[in-house]
Short mmCIF file of C-alpha atoms in Angstrom, two decimals:
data_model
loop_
_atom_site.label_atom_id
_atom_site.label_comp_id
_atom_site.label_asym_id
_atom_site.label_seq_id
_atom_site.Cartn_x
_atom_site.Cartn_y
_atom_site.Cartn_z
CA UNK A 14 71.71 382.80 107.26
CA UNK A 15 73.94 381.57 110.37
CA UNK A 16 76.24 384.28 111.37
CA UNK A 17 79.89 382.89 111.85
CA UNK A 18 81.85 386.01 112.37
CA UNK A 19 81.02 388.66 114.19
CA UNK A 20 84.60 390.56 114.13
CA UNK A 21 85.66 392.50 111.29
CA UNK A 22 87.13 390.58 108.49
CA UNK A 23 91.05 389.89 108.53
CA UNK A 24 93.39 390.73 105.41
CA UNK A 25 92.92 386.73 104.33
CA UNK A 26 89.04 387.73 103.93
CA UNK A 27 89.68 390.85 102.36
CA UNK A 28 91.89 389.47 99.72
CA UNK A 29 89.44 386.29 99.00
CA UNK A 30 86.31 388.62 98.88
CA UNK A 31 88.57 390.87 95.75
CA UNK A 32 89.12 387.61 94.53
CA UNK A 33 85.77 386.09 94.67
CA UNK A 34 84.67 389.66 92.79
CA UNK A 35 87.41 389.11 89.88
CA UNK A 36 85.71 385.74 89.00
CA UNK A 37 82.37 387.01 88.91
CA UNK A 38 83.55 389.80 86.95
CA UNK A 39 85.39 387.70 84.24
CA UNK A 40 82.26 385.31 84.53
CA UNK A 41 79.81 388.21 83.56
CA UNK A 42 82.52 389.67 80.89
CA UNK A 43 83.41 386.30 78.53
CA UNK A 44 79.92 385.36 77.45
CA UNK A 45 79.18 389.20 77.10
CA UNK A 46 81.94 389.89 74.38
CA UNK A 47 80.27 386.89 72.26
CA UNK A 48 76.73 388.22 72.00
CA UNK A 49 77.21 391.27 70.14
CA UNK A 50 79.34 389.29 67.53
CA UNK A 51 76.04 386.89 67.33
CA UNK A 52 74.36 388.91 64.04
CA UNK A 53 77.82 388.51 62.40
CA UNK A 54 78.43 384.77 63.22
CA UNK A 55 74.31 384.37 62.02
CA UNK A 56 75.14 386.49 59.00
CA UNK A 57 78.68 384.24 58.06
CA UNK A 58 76.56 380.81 58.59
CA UNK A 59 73.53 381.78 56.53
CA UNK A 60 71.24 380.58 58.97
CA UNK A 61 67.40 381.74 59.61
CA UNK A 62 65.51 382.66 62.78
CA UNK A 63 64.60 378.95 63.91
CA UNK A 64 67.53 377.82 63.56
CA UNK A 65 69.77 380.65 65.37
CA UNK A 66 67.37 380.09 68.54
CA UNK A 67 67.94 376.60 68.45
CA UNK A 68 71.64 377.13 68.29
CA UNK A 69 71.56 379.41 70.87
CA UNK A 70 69.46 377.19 73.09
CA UNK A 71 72.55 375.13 72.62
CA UNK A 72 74.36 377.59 75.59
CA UNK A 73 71.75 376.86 78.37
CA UNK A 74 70.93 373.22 77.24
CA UNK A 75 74.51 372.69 78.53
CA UNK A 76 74.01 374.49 82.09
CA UNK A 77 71.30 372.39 82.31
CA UNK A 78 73.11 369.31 81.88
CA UNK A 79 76.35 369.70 83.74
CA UNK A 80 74.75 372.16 86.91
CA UNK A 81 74.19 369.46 88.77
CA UNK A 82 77.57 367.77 88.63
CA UNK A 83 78.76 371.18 90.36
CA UNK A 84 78.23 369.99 93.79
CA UNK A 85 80.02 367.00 93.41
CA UNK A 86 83.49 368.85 91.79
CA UNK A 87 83.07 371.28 94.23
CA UNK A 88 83.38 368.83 97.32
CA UNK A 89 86.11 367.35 95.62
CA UNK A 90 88.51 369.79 94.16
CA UNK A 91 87.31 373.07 96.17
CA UNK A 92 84.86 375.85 94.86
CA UNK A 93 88.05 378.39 93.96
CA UNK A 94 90.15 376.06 91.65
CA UNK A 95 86.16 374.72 90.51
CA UNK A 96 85.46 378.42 89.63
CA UNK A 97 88.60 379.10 87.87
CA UNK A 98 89.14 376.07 86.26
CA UNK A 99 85.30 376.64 84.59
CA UNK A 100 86.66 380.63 83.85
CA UNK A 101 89.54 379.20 81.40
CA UNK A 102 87.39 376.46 80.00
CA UNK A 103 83.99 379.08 79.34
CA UNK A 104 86.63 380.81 77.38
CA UNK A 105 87.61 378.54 75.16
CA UNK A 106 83.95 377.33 74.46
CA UNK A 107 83.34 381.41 73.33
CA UNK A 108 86.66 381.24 71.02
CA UNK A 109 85.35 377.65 69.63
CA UNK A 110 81.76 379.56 68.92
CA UNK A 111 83.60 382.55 67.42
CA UNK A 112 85.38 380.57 65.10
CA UNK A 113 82.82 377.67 64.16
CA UNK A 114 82.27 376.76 60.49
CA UNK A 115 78.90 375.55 61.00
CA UNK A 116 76.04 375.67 62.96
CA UNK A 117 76.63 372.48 64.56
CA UNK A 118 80.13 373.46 65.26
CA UNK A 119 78.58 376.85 66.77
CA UNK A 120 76.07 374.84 69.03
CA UNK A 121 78.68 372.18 70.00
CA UNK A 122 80.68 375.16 71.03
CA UNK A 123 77.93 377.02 73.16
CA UNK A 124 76.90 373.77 74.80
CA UNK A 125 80.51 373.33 76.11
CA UNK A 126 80.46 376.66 76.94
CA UNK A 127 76.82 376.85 78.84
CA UNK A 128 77.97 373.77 80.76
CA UNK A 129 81.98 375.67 81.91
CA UNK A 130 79.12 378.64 82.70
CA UNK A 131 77.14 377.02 85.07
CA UNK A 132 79.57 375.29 87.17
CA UNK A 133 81.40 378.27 87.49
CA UNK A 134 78.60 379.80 88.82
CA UNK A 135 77.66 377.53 91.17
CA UNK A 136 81.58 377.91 92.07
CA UNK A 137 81.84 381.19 92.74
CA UNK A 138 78.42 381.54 94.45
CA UNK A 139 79.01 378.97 96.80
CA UNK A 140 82.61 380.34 97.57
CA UNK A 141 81.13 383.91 97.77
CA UNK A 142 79.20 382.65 100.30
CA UNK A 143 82.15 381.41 102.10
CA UNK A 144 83.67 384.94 102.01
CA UNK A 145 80.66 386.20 103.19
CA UNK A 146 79.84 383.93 106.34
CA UNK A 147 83.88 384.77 107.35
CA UNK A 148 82.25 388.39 107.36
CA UNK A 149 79.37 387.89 109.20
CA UNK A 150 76.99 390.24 106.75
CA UNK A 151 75.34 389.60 103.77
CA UNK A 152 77.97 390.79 100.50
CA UNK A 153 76.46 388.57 98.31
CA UNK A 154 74.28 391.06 95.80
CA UNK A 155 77.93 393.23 95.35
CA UNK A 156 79.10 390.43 93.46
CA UNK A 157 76.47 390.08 90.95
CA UNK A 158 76.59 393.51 90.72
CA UNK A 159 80.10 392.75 89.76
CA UNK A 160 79.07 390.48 87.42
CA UNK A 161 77.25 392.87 85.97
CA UNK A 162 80.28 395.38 85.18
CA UNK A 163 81.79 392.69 83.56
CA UNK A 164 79.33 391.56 81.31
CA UNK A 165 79.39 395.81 80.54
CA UNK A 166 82.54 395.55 79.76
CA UNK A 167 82.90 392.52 77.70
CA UNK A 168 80.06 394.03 75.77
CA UNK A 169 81.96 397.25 75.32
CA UNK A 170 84.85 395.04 74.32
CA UNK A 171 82.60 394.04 71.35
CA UNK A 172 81.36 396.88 70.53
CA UNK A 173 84.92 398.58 70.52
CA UNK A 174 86.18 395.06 67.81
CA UNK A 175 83.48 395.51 65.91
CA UNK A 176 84.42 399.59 65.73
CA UNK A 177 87.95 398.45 65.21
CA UNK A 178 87.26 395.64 62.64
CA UNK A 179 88.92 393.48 64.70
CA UNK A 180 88.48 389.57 63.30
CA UNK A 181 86.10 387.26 65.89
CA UNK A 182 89.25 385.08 66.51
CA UNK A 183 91.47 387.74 67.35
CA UNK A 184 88.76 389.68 69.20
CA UNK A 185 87.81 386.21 71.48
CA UNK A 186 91.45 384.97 71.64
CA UNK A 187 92.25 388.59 73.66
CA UNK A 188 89.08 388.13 76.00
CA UNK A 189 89.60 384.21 76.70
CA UNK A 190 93.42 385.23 77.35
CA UNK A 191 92.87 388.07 79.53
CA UNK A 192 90.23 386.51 81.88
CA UNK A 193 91.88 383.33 81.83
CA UNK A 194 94.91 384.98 83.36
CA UNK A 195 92.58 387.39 85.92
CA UNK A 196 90.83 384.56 86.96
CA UNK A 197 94.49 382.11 87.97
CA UNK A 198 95.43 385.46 89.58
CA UNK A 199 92.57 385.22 92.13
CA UNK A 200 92.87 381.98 92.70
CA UNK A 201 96.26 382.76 94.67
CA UNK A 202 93.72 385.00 96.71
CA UNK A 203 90.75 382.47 97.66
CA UNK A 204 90.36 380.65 100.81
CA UNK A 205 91.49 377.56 101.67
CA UNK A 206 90.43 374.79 103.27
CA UNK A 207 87.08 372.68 102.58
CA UNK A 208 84.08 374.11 100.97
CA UNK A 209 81.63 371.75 103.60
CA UNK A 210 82.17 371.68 106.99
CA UNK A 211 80.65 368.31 109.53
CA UNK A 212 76.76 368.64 110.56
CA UNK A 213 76.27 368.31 113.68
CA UNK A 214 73.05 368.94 114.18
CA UNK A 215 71.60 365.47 114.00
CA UNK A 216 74.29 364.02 116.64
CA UNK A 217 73.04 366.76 118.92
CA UNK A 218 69.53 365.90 118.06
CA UNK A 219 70.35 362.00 118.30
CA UNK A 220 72.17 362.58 121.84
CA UNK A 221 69.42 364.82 123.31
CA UNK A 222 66.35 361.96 121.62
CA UNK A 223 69.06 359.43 123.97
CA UNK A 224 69.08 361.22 126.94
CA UNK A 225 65.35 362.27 127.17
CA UNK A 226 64.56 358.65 126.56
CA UNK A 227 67.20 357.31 129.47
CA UNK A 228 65.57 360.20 131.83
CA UNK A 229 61.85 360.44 130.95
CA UNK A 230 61.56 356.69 130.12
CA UNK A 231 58.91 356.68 131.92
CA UNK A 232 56.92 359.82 131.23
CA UNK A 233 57.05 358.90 127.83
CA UNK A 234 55.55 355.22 128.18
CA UNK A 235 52.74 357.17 129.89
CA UNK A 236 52.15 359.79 126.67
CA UNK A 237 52.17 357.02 124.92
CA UNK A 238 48.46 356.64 123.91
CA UNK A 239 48.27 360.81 123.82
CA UNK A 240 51.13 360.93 121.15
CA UNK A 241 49.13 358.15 119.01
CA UNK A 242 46.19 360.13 118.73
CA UNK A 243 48.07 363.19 118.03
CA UNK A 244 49.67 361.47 115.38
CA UNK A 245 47.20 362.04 112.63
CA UNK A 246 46.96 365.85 113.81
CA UNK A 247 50.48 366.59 112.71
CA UNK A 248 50.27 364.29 109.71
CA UNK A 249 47.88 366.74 108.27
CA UNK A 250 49.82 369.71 109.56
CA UNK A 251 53.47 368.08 107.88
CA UNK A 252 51.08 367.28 104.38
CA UNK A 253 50.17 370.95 104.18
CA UNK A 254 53.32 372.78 105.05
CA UNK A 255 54.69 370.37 102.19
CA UNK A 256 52.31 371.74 99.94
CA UNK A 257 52.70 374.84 100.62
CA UNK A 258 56.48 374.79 99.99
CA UNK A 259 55.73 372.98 96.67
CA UNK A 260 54.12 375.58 95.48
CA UNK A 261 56.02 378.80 96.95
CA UNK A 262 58.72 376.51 95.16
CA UNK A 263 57.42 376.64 92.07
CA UNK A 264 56.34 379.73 92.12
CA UNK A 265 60.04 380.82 93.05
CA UNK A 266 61.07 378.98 90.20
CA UNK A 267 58.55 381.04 87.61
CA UNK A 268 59.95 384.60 89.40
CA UNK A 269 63.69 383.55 88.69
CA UNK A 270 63.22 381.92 85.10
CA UNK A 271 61.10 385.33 84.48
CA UNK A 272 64.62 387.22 84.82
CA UNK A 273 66.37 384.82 83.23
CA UNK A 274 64.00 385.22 80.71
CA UNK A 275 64.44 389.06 80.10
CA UNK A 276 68.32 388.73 80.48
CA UNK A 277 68.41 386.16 77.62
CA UNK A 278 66.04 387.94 75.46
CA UNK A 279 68.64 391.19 76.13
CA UNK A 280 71.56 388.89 75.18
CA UNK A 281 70.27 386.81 72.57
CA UNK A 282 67.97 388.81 70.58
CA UNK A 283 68.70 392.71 71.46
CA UNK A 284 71.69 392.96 68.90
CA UNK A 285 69.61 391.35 66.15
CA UNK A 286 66.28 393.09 66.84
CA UNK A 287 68.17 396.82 66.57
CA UNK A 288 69.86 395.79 63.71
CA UNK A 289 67.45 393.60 61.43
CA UNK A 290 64.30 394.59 62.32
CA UNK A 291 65.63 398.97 63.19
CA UNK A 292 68.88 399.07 60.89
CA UNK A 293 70.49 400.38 63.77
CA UNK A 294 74.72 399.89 62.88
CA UNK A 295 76.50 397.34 64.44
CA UNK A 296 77.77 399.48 67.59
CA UNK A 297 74.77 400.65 67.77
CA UNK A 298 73.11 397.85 68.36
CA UNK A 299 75.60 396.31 70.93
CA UNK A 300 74.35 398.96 72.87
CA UNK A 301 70.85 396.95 73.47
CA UNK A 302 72.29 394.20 75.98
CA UNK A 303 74.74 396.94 77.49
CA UNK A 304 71.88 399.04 78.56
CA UNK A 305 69.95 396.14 80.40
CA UNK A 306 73.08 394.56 81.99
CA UNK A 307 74.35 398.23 82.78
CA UNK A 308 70.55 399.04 84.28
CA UNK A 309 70.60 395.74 85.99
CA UNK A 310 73.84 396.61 87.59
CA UNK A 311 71.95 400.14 89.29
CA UNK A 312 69.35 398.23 90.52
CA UNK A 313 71.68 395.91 92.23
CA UNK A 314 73.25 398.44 93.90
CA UNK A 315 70.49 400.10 95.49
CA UNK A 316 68.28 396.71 95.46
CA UNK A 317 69.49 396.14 99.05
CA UNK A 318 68.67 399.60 100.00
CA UNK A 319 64.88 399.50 98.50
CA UNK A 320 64.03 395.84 99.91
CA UNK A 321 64.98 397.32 103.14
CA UNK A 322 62.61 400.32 102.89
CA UNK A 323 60.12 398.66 101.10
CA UNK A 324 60.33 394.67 101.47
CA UNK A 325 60.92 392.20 98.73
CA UNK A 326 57.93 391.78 97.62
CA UNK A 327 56.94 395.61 96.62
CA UNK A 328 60.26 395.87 94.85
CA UNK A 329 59.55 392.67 93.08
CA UNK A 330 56.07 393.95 91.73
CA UNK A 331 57.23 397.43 90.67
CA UNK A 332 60.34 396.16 88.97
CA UNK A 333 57.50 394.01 86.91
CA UNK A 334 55.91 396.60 86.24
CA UNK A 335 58.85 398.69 85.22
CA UNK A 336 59.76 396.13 82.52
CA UNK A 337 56.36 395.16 81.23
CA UNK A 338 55.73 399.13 80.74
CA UNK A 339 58.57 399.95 79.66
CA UNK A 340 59.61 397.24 77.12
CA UNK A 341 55.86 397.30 76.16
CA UNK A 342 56.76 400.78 74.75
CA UNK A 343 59.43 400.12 73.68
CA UNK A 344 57.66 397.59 71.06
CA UNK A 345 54.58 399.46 70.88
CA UNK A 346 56.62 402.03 69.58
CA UNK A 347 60.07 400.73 67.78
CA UNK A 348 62.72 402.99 67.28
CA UNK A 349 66.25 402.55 68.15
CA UNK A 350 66.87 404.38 70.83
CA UNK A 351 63.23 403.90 72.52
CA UNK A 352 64.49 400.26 72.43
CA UNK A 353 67.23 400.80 73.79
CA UNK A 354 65.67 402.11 76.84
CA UNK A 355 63.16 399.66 76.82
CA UNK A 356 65.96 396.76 77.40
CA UNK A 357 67.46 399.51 79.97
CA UNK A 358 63.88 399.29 81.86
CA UNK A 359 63.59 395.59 81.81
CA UNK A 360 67.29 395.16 83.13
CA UNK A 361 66.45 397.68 85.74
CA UNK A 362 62.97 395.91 87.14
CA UNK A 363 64.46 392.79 87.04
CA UNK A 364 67.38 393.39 89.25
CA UNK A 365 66.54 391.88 92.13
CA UNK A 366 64.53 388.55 91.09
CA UNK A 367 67.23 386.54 90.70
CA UNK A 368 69.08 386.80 94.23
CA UNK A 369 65.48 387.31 96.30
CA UNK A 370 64.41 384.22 94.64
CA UNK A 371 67.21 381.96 96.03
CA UNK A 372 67.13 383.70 99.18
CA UNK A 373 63.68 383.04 99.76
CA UNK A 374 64.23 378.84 98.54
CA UNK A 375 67.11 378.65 101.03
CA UNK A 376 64.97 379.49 103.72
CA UNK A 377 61.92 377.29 102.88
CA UNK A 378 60.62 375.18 105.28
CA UNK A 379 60.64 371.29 104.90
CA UNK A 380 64.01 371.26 102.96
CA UNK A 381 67.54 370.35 103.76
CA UNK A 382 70.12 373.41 103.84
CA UNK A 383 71.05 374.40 100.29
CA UNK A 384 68.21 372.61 98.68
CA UNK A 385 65.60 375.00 97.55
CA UNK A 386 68.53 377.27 96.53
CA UNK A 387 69.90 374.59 94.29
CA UNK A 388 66.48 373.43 93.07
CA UNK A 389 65.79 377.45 91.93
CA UNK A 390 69.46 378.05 90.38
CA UNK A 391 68.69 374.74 88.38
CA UNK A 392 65.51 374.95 87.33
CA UNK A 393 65.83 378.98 86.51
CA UNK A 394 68.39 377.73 83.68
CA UNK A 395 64.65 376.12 81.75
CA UNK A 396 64.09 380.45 81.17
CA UNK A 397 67.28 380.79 78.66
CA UNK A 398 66.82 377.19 77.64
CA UNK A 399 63.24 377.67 75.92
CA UNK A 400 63.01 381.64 75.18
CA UNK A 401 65.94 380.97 72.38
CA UNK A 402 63.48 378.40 70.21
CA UNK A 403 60.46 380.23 70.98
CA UNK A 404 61.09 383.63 70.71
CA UNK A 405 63.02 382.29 67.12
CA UNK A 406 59.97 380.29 65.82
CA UNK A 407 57.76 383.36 66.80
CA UNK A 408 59.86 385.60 64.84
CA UNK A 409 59.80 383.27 61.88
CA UNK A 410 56.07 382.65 62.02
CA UNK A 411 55.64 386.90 62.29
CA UNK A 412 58.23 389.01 63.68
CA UNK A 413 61.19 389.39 66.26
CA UNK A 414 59.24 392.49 66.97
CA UNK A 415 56.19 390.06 68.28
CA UNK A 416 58.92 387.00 69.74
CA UNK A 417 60.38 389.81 71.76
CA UNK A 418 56.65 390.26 73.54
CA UNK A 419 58.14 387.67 76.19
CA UNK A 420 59.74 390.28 78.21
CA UNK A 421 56.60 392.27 79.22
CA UNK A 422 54.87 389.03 79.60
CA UNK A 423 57.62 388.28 82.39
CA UNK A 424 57.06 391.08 84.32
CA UNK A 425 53.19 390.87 84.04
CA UNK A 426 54.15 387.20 85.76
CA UNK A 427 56.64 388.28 88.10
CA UNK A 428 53.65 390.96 89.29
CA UNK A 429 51.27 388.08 90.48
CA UNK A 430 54.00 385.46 91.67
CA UNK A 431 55.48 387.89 93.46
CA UNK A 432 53.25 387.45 96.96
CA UNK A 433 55.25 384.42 98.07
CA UNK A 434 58.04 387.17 98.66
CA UNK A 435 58.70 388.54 102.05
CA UNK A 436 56.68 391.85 102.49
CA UNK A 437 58.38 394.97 104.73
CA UNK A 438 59.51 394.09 108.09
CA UNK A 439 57.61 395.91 110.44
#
């Protein structure tokens, strides 16, 4: 990353980097106070196992569909209004869900939603990133850790209606108006200005190509011949360094949608598993998806710390490990609480994937600036779009104890992708 600023940040920074962290925090807390309301909602519609997942599916089907239009609002309208204009609308897509009839009206909901979810994130992300370049250090990974307060919090939100026997409208109606509001707030806060600034790189390039060729005009007539036959040379050499970034791509890709994977099988199935399949009470089983976001949000914190001791890649394979073990005994061996942990496990080893993943694309060779990172936060989004429908017809065909299998299988993946990950620094 291109360091901008070298002097410490000025009150202007300081004030857009709180703001930045309100909107992930609202982000990560108005999807979280739906989930543990999803048994109820499955309960009021009658609906089976299939058909849940499919409605589910409905959420990331929508990120899916409107991430890429992100880049374009953003150029036009600015990442900060972007970010908060997607807050207010995400919140109204989680009332609509709360409050659907049907199950069409519930996926119709979530889709809106899922699509206000992703462009926010791409929002805030890319303004984040603004923040951070005026501070000339990485401050990046303390906003998803933010985000994963919030999503603690709107889960202990639900937990606390559902303790309260508050109704889902009037529970929703409170978050959506209380994050709506947080999220204008720091709007006041955010930087101003454009989002892109000019490239100049190719001018430069274009005027130093014109005046090598005005200068060594001559010199270069005479390599003439010499750069032919070199020609095929670095053909070769440009065809393999594609295909190696194809494939560190994809495999990039697989680590990312691996913790997408185990955060949507925390958000969309934990509540259900602990209370269908364990009888576990309803704040009880809220308690699932708060122990893997809450874990997550530890191993964010010290994430930076470890990759710095131990490299990415080591921290990638034991937090792998640490959720295929531990979730693996979790449903080797189901009982509320040792679930409970389990999701706390898989939260924790999966910390870092997410961010080291799009670090690593936006520094692939072969690819314009911003690419690989957008290609990753994209195709990542596949992870929550087919784990709903699977893990659902799984369960239907034999159990959500079995469907929930995914999560081990993750981190079994993420342990042999995760070589194309930069080892210690020496």
């Amino acid at each position: 990353m291109t360091v901008d600023v070298l002097s410490p940040p000025a009150q202007a920074e300081r004030q857009a980097r709180t703001a930045v962290a309100v909107l992930f925090f609202t982000n990560g807390a108005l999807f979280a106070n739906l989930l543990p309301r999803f048994p109820q909602i499955k309960a009021d519609l009658g609906i089976g196992n299939a058909a849940y997942g499919l409605a589910v599916a409905a959420f990331p089907t929508g990120a899916i569909v409107a991430g890429l239009a992100a880049g374009a609002l953003i150029r036009r309208y600015g990442s900060g209004r972007v970010a908060v204009a997607g807050t207010v609308l995400t919140g109204i897509g989680v009332l609509a869900a709360g409050l659907s009839g049907s199950v069409v009206l519930f996926g119709t909901a979530l889709l809106l939603a899922g699509a206000m979810d992703a462009i926010t994130d791409v929002a805030q992300n890319a303004h984040g990133l603004r923040v951070q370049r005026r501070y000339g250090r990485s401050i990046i990974n303390s906003f998803h850790a933010i985000w994963s307060i919030g999503a603690v919090t709107g889960g202990s939100m639900a937990a606390g209606a559902i303790a309260l026997d508050l109704s889902l409208g009037q529970h929703l109606l409170i978050s959506a108006v209380v994050f709506g509001i947080a999220a204008c707030v720091a709007l006041r806060f955010c930087l101003t200005g454009p989002d892109t600034e000019p490239d100049t790189e190719p001018d430069a390039e274009a005027a130093k190509g014109e005046t090598n060729g005005k200068t060594n005009g001559g010199a270069a007539r005479e390599t003439g011949t010499e750069s032919r036959e070199l020609a095929p040379r670095r053909d070769e050499k440009l065809r393999k360094t594609r295909l190696r970034t194809g494939y560190v791509l994809a495999a990039l890709v697989l680590i990312a949608a691996s913790g997408a994977l185990v955060e949507d099988a925390g958000s969309s199935w934990a509540a259900l598993y602990l209370s269908d399949s364990l009888h576990a009470s309803g704040t009880l089983a809220a308690s699932g998806y708060i122990a893997l976001v809450g874990a997550q949000f530890v191993g964010r914190m010290i994430g930076d710390r470890l990759v710095d001791r131990f490299g990415q890649r080591a921290v990638a394979r034991s937090g792998g490990l640490i959720a295929a073990v531990g979730m693996g005994l979790a449903l080797a061996v189901p009982t509320a609480t040792g679930t409970i942990l389990g999701f706390a496990t898989a939260g924790f080893g999966v910390a870092t994937l997410v961010p080291a993943a799009m670090h690593e694309a936006d520094e692939l060779p072969g690819l314009r600036p911003g690419s690989g990172l957008t290609i990753v936060s994209w195709l990542m989004r596949l992870g929550f779009l087919l784990s709903p429908p699977i893990v659902g017809l799984v369960a239907d065909s034999t159990s959500l104890r079995v469907g929930l299998l995914v999560v081990p299988l993750a981190g079994l993946m993420v342990m042999v992708l995760a070589g194309v990950l930069q080892p210690r620094r020496r």
